Amino acid sequence: MDRLAGRIALITGGGAGIGAATARVFAAEGASLLLVDADGVALDATVAALLRELPVARVVGFVADVSDAARAAEAVALCSAQFGGLDILVNNAAMRNYAAVADATPEEWHAMVGVNLVGVANYSRAALPLLRKSGRGCIVNVSSCYAETGRKGMGLYDATKAGQLALTRTLAHEEAVHGVRVNAIAPGSTLTDFHVGRAQARGKSVEQLKTERQATSLLGRWADPQEIAWPILWLASDEASFITGTTLMVDGGLSAM
């Protein structure tokens, strides 16, 4: 359990869902962590839970909206001051919008692009000087299987997630000379706190919710957030040292359907 021993990681959207699951896996594998999230309450709860589960963990929370470039620079500076550098950046923070493209306003588009695409650029730009110094720096962008497959009703989200894949490839080209690997994962339906809370607000139980994604993967079920965290860990580890510019589909086979 030391695949990230001595490594320092910054995870955006670390307060819940895939980000929190990734934090737990990274900490168990020896990484020091700076978790960024716009929701301070969720972030504090995740940090506290992680320290209860793993008292020796080195983890710090930082409240920020990833669309704020100045806060991105502050987060990376804190990471450097607290832990002495940065080896891994996981761009996981995201926002959702369920408007049809025909109905979406410019303000909705700007908000989505600001978090889902500009946010990735903000943290990548802020982190790259330290990642280059690392000698084995890497970035993992958390996109979506729907960036490739498409669907109705989430055009804003899916378009920005597709933009993340293009940005991943570009950064891989630009940063190879500096020894920084850049990859993306494309998760399928993942049963996060967000989906549970949204369902419960509509009077739907978790058990009911679990029956709704049987047709969105070959495996016929939702993923647990930890099932997304493990591939992120692998891409961040030395086991993936010859992989860059790649998108790993973690979608239960949806993209093959």
Short mmCIF file of C-alpha atoms in Angstrom, two decimals:
data_model
loop_
_atom_site.label_atom_id
_atom_site.label_comp_id
_atom_site.label_asym_id
_atom_site.label_seq_id
_atom_site.Cartn_x
_atom_site.Cartn_y
_atom_site.Cartn_z
CA MET A 1 0.00 0.00 0.00
CA ASP A 2 2.74 2.46 -0.91
CA ARG A 3 2.23 3.12 -4.62
CA LEU A 4 2.20 6.88 -3.94
CA ALA A 5 4.61 6.92 -1.00
CA GLY A 6 6.28 10.31 -0.79
CA ARG A 7 4.05 11.82 -3.48
CA ILE A 8 2.05 15.00 -3.11
CA ALA A 9 -1.34 15.29 -4.80
CA LEU A 10 -3.88 18.07 -5.31
CA ILE A 11 -7.44 16.92 -5.99
CA THR A 12 -10.14 19.37 -7.04
CA GLY A 13 -13.72 18.50 -6.18
CA GLY A 14 -12.27 16.58 -3.25
CA GLY A 15 -15.18 17.17 -0.90
CA ALA A 16 -17.42 14.34 -2.08
CA GLY A 17 -18.07 11.69 -4.71
CA ILE A 18 -15.22 10.61 -6.96
CA GLY A 19 -12.89 13.24 -5.51
CA ALA A 20 -13.37 12.04 -1.93
CA ALA A 21 -13.02 8.39 -2.97
CA THR A 22 -9.80 9.25 -4.80
CA ALA A 23 -8.52 11.05 -1.71
CA ARG A 24 -9.08 7.96 0.43
CA VAL A 25 -7.32 5.68 -2.06
CA PHE A 26 -4.41 8.10 -2.50
CA ALA A 27 -3.97 8.56 1.25
CA ALA A 28 -4.01 4.80 1.81
CA GLU A 29 -1.26 4.52 -0.81
CA GLY A 30 0.93 7.05 0.99
CA ALA A 31 0.24 10.38 -0.73
CA SER A 32 0.04 13.75 1.02
CA LEU A 33 -3.11 15.57 -0.10
CA LEU A 34 -4.49 19.03 -0.69
CA LEU A 35 -8.22 18.77 -1.35
CA VAL A 36 -9.99 21.67 -3.06
CA ASP A 37 -13.76 22.10 -3.07
CA ALA A 38 -16.24 24.97 -3.27
CA ASP A 39 -18.37 23.36 -0.54
CA GLY A 40 -16.53 24.00 2.71
CA VAL A 41 -18.92 21.90 4.81
CA ALA A 42 -18.51 18.83 2.62
CA LEU A 43 -14.77 19.39 2.42
CA ASP A 44 -14.39 19.58 6.22
CA ALA A 45 -16.45 16.41 6.62
CA THR A 46 -14.31 14.53 4.10
CA VAL A 47 -11.03 15.65 5.68
CA ALA A 48 -12.30 14.68 9.13
CA ALA A 49 -13.54 11.29 7.93
CA LEU A 50 -10.26 10.60 6.19
CA LEU A 51 -8.27 11.40 9.31
CA ARG A 52 -10.53 9.13 11.36
CA GLU A 53 -10.00 6.27 8.92
CA LEU A 54 -6.28 6.90 8.51
CA PRO A 55 -4.88 8.95 11.41
CA VAL A 56 -1.41 9.10 9.83
CA ALA A 57 -2.76 10.74 6.67
CA ARG A 58 -1.39 14.12 5.65
CA VAL A 59 -4.37 16.01 4.27
CA VAL A 60 -5.34 19.68 4.06
CA GLY A 61 -8.56 21.23 2.78
CA PHE A 62 -8.80 24.42 0.72
CA VAL A 63 -12.14 26.07 -0.11
CA ALA A 64 -12.25 27.50 -3.62
CA ASP A 65 -14.28 27.73 -6.81
CA VAL A 66 -12.03 26.28 -9.50
CA SER A 67 -13.10 28.97 -11.97
CA ASP A 68 -11.10 31.46 -9.87
CA ALA A 69 -7.55 31.51 -11.25
CA ALA A 70 -6.17 33.48 -8.31
CA ARG A 71 -7.46 30.86 -5.86
CA ALA A 72 -5.88 28.14 -8.01
CA ALA A 73 -2.51 29.81 -7.63
CA GLU A 74 -3.10 30.10 -3.88
CA ALA A 75 -4.01 26.42 -3.62
CA VAL A 76 -0.82 25.33 -5.37
CA ALA A 77 1.24 27.72 -3.24
CA LEU A 78 -0.32 26.24 -0.10
CA CYS A 79 0.44 22.74 -1.32
CA SER A 80 4.07 23.70 -1.84
CA ALA A 81 4.32 25.41 1.55
CA GLN A 82 2.60 22.59 3.40
CA PHE A 83 4.22 19.58 1.73
CA GLY A 84 7.20 20.87 -0.25
CA GLY A 85 6.03 20.43 -3.83
CA LEU A 86 3.46 18.76 -6.07
CA ASP A 87 3.59 15.52 -8.06
CA ILE A 88 -0.02 14.76 -9.04
CA LEU A 89 -2.94 16.95 -10.07
CA VAL A 90 -6.40 15.42 -10.35
CA ASN A 91 -8.83 17.80 -12.06
CA ASN A 92 -12.12 16.37 -10.82
CA ALA A 93 -14.27 19.39 -9.88
CA ALA A 94 -17.34 19.80 -12.08
CA MET A 95 -20.77 21.35 -12.26
CA ARG A 96 -23.87 20.06 -14.04
CA ASN A 97 -26.67 21.60 -16.04
CA TYR A 98 -29.73 19.79 -17.39
CA ALA A 99 -30.90 22.38 -19.94
CA ALA A 100 -31.37 21.40 -23.55
CA VAL A 101 -28.96 23.21 -25.87
CA ALA A 102 -31.93 25.02 -27.45
CA ASP A 103 -32.88 26.45 -24.06
CA ALA A 104 -29.50 27.12 -22.42
CA THR A 105 -28.65 30.77 -21.80
CA PRO A 106 -25.24 32.38 -22.36
CA GLU A 107 -24.95 32.72 -18.59
CA GLU A 108 -25.42 28.98 -18.17
CA TRP A 109 -22.79 28.26 -20.81
CA HIS A 110 -20.31 30.65 -19.19
CA ALA A 111 -20.80 29.06 -15.77
CA MET A 112 -20.28 25.54 -17.15
CA VAL A 113 -17.22 26.46 -19.17
CA GLY A 114 -15.81 28.41 -16.21
CA VAL A 115 -15.82 25.36 -13.94
CA ASN A 116 -15.54 22.35 -16.24
CA LEU A 117 -13.01 23.68 -18.73
CA VAL A 118 -11.42 26.91 -17.53
CA GLY A 119 -11.18 25.36 -14.05
CA VAL A 120 -9.05 22.54 -15.47
CA ALA A 121 -6.88 25.09 -17.25
CA ASN A 122 -6.54 27.21 -14.09
CA TYR A 123 -5.25 24.36 -11.95
CA SER A 124 -3.09 22.90 -14.70
CA ARG A 125 -1.43 26.25 -15.32
CA ALA A 126 -0.86 26.87 -11.61
CA ALA A 127 0.45 23.36 -10.99
CA LEU A 128 2.72 22.86 -14.00
CA PRO A 129 5.84 24.62 -12.63
CA LEU A 130 5.86 22.25 -9.65
CA LEU A 131 4.85 19.21 -11.71
CA ARG A 132 7.80 19.88 -14.05
CA LYS A 133 10.17 20.00 -11.08
CA SER A 134 8.78 16.74 -9.72
CA GLY A 135 10.54 14.55 -12.26
CA ARG A 136 7.48 12.31 -12.48
CA GLY A 137 4.64 14.81 -12.47
CA CYS A 138 1.26 13.88 -13.88
CA ILE A 139 -2.23 15.23 -14.42
CA VAL A 140 -5.39 13.13 -14.48
CA ASN A 141 -8.49 14.88 -15.80
CA VAL A 142 -11.86 13.40 -14.84
CA SER A 143 -14.05 13.71 -17.93
CA SER A 144 -17.12 11.61 -18.77
CA CYS A 145 -17.99 8.71 -21.06
CA TYR A 146 -20.66 11.00 -22.50
CA ALA A 147 -17.92 13.25 -23.86
CA GLU A 148 -17.64 10.56 -26.53
CA THR A 149 -21.04 8.86 -26.68
CA GLY A 150 -23.46 11.81 -26.41
CA ARG A 151 -27.04 11.92 -25.07
CA LYS A 152 -30.03 14.24 -24.75
CA GLY A 153 -30.44 16.92 -22.12
CA MET A 154 -26.87 17.50 -20.94
CA GLY A 155 -25.23 19.18 -23.91
CA LEU A 156 -23.50 21.83 -21.81
CA TYR A 157 -21.93 19.29 -19.48
CA ASP A 158 -20.97 16.87 -22.24
CA ALA A 159 -19.47 19.58 -24.45
CA THR A 160 -17.24 20.82 -21.65
CA LYS A 161 -16.25 17.26 -20.79
CA ALA A 162 -15.32 16.70 -24.44
CA GLY A 163 -13.25 19.87 -24.24
CA GLN A 164 -11.36 18.32 -21.34
CA LEU A 165 -10.32 15.43 -23.59
CA ALA A 166 -8.95 17.83 -26.20
CA LEU A 167 -7.12 19.75 -23.48
CA THR A 168 -5.69 16.48 -22.16
CA ARG A 169 -4.20 15.64 -25.55
CA THR A 170 -2.80 19.13 -26.05
CA LEU A 171 -1.18 19.21 -22.61
CA ALA A 172 0.29 15.75 -23.19
CA HIS A 173 1.98 17.08 -26.34
CA GLU A 174 3.17 20.27 -24.68
CA GLU A 175 4.39 18.79 -21.41
CA ALA A 176 6.11 15.60 -22.60
CA VAL A 177 9.36 17.51 -22.99
CA HIS A 178 9.08 18.47 -19.31
CA GLY A 179 8.44 14.91 -18.17
CA VAL A 180 4.80 15.55 -17.20
CA ARG A 181 2.24 12.91 -18.22
CA VAL A 182 -1.35 14.00 -18.88
CA ASN A 183 -4.25 11.55 -19.13
CA ALA A 184 -8.00 11.49 -18.68
CA ILE A 185 -10.53 9.02 -17.41
CA ALA A 186 -14.10 8.92 -18.70
CA PRO A 187 -16.40 7.51 -15.99
CA GLY A 188 -19.84 6.13 -16.67
CA SER A 189 -22.80 6.34 -14.29
CA THR A 190 -21.34 6.63 -10.81
CA LEU A 191 -23.47 6.56 -7.66
CA THR A 192 -22.14 9.67 -5.92
CA ASP A 193 -23.60 11.75 -3.11
CA PHE A 194 -24.81 14.21 -5.76
CA HIS A 195 -27.04 11.64 -7.45
CA VAL A 196 -28.29 10.25 -4.15
CA GLY A 197 -29.20 13.71 -2.86
CA ARG A 198 -30.91 14.67 -6.11
CA ALA A 199 -32.96 11.48 -6.07
CA GLN A 200 -33.96 11.85 -2.43
CA ALA A 201 -35.08 15.43 -3.08
CA ARG A 202 -37.54 13.95 -5.59
CA GLY A 203 -38.76 11.39 -3.05
CA LYS A 204 -36.84 8.50 -4.55
CA SER A 205 -34.97 5.92 -2.47
CA VAL A 206 -31.40 4.79 -3.12
CA GLU A 207 -32.70 1.33 -3.99
CA GLN A 208 -35.02 2.81 -6.60
CA LEU A 209 -32.16 4.89 -7.95
CA LYS A 210 -29.97 1.82 -8.36
CA THR A 211 -32.50 0.26 -10.74
CA GLU A 212 -32.37 3.19 -13.18
CA ARG A 213 -28.98 2.61 -14.83
CA GLN A 214 -29.33 -1.02 -15.85
CA ALA A 215 -29.36 -0.03 -19.53
CA THR A 216 -26.41 2.40 -19.40
CA SER A 217 -23.62 -0.16 -19.19
CA LEU A 218 -22.90 -3.73 -20.19
CA LEU A 219 -22.55 -4.50 -16.48
CA GLY A 220 -26.06 -3.20 -15.83
CA ARG A 221 -25.37 -1.11 -12.75
CA TRP A 222 -23.90 2.09 -11.35
CA ALA A 223 -20.21 2.30 -10.48
CA ASP A 224 -19.18 2.88 -6.89
CA PRO A 225 -16.96 6.00 -6.64
CA GLN A 226 -14.07 3.82 -5.49
CA GLU A 227 -14.28 1.94 -8.80
CA ILE A 228 -13.39 5.23 -10.49
CA ALA A 229 -10.73 6.11 -7.92
CA TRP A 230 -8.69 2.96 -8.58
CA PRO A 231 -8.09 3.76 -12.28
CA ILE A 232 -7.17 7.33 -11.30
CA LEU A 233 -4.64 5.89 -8.86
CA TRP A 234 -3.19 3.66 -11.56
CA LEU A 235 -2.77 6.52 -14.04
CA ALA A 236 -1.09 8.60 -11.32
CA SER A 237 1.30 5.83 -10.32
CA ASP A 238 4.58 4.68 -11.84
CA GLU A 239 2.73 1.64 -13.20
CA ALA A 240 1.39 3.96 -15.93
CA SER A 241 4.76 5.64 -16.56
CA PHE A 242 4.59 5.07 -20.35
CA ILE A 243 1.02 6.34 -20.72
CA THR A 244 0.22 9.92 -21.72
CA GLY A 245 -2.36 11.62 -23.92
CA THR A 246 -4.79 8.77 -23.31
CA THR A 247 -8.45 8.60 -22.29
CA LEU A 248 -9.32 5.55 -20.20
CA MET A 249 -13.00 4.60 -20.47
CA VAL A 250 -14.27 3.53 -17.02
CA ASP A 251 -17.88 3.15 -18.05
CA GLY A 252 -18.87 -0.48 -17.54
CA GLY A 253 -18.86 -0.96 -21.30
CA LEU A 254 -21.29 1.84 -22.23
CA SER A 255 -19.00 3.09 -25.00
CA ALA A 256 -19.10 -0.40 -26.57
CA MET A 257 -22.90 -0.60 -26.63
#
